[in-house]
mmCIF file of C-alpha atoms in Angstrom:
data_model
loop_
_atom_site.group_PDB
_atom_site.id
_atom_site.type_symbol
_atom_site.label_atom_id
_atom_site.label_comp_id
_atom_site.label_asym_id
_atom_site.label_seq_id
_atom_site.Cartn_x
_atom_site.Cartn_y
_atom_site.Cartn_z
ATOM 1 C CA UNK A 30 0.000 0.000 0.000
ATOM 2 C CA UNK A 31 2.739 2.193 0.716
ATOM 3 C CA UNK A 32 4.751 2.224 -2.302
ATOM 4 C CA UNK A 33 1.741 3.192 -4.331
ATOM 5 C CA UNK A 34 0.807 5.893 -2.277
ATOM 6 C CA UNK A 35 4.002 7.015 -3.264
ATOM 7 C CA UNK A 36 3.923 6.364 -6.767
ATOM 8 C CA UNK A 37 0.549 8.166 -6.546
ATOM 9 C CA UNK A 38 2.198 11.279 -4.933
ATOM 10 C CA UNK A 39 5.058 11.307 -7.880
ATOM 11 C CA UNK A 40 2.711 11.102 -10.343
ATOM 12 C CA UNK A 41 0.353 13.760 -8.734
ATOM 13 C CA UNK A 42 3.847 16.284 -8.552
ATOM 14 C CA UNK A 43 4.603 15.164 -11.778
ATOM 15 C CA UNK A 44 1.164 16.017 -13.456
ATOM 16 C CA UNK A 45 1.522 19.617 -11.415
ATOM 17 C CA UNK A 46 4.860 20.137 -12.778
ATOM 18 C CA UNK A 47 4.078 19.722 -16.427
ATOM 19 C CA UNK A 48 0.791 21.396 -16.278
ATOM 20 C CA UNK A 49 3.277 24.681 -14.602
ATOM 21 C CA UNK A 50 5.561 24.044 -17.185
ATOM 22 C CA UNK A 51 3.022 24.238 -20.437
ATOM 23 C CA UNK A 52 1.129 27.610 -18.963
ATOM 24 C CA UNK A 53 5.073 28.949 -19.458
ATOM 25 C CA UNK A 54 5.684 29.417 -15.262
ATOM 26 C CA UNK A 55 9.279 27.174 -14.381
ATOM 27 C CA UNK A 56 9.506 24.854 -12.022
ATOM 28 C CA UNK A 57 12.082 26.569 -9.796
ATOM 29 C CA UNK A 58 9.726 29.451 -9.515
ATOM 30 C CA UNK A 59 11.778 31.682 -11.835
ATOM 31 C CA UNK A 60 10.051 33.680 -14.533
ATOM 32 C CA UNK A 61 10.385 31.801 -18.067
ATOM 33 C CA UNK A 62 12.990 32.352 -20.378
ATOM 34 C CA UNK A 63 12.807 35.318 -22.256
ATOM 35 C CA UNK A 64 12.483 35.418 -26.074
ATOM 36 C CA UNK A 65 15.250 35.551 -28.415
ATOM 37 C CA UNK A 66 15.845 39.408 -29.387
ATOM 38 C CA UNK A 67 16.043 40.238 -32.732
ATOM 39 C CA UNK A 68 19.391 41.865 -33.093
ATOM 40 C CA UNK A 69 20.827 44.126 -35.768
ATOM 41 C CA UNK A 70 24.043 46.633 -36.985
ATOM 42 C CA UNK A 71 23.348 49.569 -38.499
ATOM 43 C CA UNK A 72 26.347 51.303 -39.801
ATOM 44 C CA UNK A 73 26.641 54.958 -40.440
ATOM 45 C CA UNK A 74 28.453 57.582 -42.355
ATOM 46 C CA UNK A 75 29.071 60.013 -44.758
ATOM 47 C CA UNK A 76 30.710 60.696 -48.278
ATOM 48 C CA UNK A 77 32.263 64.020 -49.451
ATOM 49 C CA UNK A 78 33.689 65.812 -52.233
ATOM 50 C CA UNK A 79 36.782 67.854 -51.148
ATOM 51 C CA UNK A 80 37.249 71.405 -52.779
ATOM 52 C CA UNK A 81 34.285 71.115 -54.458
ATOM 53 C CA UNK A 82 31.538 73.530 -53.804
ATOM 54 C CA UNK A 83 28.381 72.305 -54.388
ATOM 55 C CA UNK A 84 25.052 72.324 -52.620
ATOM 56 C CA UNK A 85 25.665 71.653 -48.392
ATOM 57 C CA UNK A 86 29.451 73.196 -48.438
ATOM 58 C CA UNK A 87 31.321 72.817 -45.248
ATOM 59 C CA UNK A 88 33.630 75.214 -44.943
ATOM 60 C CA UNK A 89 36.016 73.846 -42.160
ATOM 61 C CA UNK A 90 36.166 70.654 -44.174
ATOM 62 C CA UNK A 91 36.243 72.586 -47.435
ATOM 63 C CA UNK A 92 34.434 69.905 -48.944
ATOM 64 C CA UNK A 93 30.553 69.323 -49.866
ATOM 65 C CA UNK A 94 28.440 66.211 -49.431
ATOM 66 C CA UNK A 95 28.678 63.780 -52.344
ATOM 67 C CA UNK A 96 25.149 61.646 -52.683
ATOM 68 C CA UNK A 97 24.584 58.986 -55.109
ATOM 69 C CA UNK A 98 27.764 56.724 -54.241
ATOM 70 C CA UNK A 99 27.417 53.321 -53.194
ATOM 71 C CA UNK A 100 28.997 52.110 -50.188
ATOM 72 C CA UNK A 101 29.085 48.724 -48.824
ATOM 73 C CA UNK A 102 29.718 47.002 -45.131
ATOM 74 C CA UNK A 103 32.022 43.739 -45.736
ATOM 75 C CA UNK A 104 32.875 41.217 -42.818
ATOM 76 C CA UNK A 105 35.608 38.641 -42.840
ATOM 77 C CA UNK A 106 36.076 35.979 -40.507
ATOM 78 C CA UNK A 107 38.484 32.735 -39.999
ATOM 79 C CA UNK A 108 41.855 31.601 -41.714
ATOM 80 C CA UNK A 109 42.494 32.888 -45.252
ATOM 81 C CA UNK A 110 41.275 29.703 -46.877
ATOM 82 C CA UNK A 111 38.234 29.047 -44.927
ATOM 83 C CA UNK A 112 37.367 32.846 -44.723
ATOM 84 C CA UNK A 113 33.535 33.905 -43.947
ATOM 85 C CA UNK A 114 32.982 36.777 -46.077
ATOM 86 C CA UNK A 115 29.317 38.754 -45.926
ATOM 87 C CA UNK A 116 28.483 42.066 -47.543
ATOM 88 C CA UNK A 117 25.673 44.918 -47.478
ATOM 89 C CA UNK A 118 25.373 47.064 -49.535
ATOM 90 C CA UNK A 119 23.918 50.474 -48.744
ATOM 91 C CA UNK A 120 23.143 53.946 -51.378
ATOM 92 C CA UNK A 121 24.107 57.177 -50.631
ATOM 93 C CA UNK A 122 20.853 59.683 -49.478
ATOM 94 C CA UNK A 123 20.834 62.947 -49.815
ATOM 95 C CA UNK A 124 23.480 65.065 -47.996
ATOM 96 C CA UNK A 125 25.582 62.438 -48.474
ATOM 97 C CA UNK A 126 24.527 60.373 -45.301
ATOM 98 C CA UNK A 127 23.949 56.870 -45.158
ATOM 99 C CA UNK A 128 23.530 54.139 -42.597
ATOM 100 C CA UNK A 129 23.917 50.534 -44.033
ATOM 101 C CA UNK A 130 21.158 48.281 -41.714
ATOM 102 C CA UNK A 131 21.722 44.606 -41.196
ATOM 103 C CA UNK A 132 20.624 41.472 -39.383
ATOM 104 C CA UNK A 133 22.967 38.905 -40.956
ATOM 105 C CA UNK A 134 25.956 40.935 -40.011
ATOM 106 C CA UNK A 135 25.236 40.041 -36.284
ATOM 107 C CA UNK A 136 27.402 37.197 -36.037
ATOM 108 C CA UNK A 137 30.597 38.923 -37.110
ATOM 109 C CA UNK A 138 32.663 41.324 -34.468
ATOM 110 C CA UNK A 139 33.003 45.164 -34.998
ATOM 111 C CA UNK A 140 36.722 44.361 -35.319
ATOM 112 C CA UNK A 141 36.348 41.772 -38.390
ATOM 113 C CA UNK A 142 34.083 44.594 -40.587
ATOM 114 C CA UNK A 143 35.114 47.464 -42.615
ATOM 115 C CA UNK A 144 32.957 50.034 -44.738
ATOM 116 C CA UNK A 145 33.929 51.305 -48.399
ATOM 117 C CA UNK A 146 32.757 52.922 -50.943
ATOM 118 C CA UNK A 147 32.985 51.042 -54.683
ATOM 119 C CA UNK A 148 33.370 54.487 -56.481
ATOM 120 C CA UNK A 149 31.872 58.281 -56.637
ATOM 121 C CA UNK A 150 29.003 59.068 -58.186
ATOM 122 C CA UNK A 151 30.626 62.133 -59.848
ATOM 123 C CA UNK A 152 32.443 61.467 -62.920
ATOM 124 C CA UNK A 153 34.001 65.245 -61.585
ATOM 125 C CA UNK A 154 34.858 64.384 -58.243
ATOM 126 C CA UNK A 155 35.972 60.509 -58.605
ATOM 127 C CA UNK A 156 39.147 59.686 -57.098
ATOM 128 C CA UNK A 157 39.085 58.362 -53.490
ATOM 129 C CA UNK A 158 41.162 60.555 -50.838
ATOM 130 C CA UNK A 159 40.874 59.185 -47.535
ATOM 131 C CA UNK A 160 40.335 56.472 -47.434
ATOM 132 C CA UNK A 161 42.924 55.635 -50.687
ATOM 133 C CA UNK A 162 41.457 53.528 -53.254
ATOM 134 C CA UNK A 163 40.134 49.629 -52.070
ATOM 135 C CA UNK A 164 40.592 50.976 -48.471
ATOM 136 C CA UNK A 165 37.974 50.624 -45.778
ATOM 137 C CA UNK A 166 37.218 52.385 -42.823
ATOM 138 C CA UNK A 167 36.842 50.646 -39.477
ATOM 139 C CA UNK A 168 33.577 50.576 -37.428
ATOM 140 C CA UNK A 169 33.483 52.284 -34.109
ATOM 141 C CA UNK A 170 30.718 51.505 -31.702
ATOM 142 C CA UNK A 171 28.258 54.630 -30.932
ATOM 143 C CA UNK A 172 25.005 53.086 -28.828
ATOM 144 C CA UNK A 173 22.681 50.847 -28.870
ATOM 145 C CA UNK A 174 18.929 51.839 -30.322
ATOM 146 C CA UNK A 175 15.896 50.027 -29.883
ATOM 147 C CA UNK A 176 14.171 48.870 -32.643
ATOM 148 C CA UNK A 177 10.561 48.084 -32.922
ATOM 149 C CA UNK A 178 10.953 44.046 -30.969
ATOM 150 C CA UNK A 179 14.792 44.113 -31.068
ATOM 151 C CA UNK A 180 17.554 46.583 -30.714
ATOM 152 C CA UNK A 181 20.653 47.398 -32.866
ATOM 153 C CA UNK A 182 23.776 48.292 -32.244
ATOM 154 C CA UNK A 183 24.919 51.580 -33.883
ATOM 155 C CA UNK A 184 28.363 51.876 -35.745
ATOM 156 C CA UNK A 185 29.894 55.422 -36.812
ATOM 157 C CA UNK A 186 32.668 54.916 -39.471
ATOM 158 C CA UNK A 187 33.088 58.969 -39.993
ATOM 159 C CA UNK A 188 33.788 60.491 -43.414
ATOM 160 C CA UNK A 189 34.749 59.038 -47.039
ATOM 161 C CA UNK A 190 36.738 62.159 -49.198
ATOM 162 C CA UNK A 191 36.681 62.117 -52.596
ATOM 163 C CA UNK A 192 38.448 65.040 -55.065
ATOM 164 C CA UNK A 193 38.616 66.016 -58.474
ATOM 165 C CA UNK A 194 41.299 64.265 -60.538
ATOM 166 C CA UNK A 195 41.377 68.148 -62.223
ATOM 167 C CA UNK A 196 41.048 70.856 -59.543
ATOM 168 C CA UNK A 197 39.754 73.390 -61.720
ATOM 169 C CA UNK A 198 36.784 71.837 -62.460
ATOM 170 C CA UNK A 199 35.757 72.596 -59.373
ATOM 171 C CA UNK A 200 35.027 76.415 -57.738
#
């Protein structure tokens, strides 16, 4: 009699614990686990034309914003042969401002990403400055934002310069 009495109180807990565990409360009295946040980078920047003066001048940088370029966020990861490579690729808005937003760039580190910027979008102001040519800039971390059900984490990369292969096409 006494061993199923106690088979009767095991599978009495039991029944209590599983019913507890399928209305989402835990066992241990702890709150359930919390969703999985949706996470995302968003990478931003912007894209000049030194000497030029053209709509937006900034005098201290004696350069104007340069829209229309297209810039892209690349990530590398693991040994040379077995390298991870993923890429974004982001447009230019006006004022030459962008920010390049991803989800699938979550897995890589700040420190394995770069931004650059395939070419000018001024056949007058078209040869890369700083960085030089096939250079990228680095990301540097600025906050993190929250985004709708998730939250990103905000990159600043500062300014792309571009110049005129003939400085007197430019006033």
């Amino acid at each position: 009699m006494a061993v199923l009495a106690k088979c009767i109180i095991v599978f009495s807990l039991s029944a209590v614990l599983l019913s507890l565990l399928a209305t989402g409360a835990s066992a241990v009295g702890q709150p359930p686990p919390q969703s999985p946040v949706n996470f995302s980078i968003g990478v931003q920047g912007m894209v000049w034309c030194r000497t030029c003066r053209y709509s937006g001048y900034n005098a201290d940088m004696d350069a104007s914003p340069l829209q229309g370029a297209v810039v892209y966020l690349q990530c590398r990861h693991g040994p040379r042969r077995l390298k991870r490579v993923a890429g974004v690729t982001g447009l230019l808005g006006q004022g030459g401002y962008f920010i390049i937003q991803s989800s699938q760039m979550a897995s890589f580190t700040s420190k394995e990403c770069k931004v650059y910027v395939e070419s000018s979008s001024s056949s007058v102001c078209s040869l890369a400055d700083q960085p030089a040519a096939g250079k990228g800039l680095p990301l540097k971390f600025e906050s993190f934002v929250k985004q709708g059900d998730g939250l990103q984490a905000l990159y600043s990369v500062g300014n792309f310069m571009f110049r005129p292969s003939d400085p007197n096409k430019c006033y």
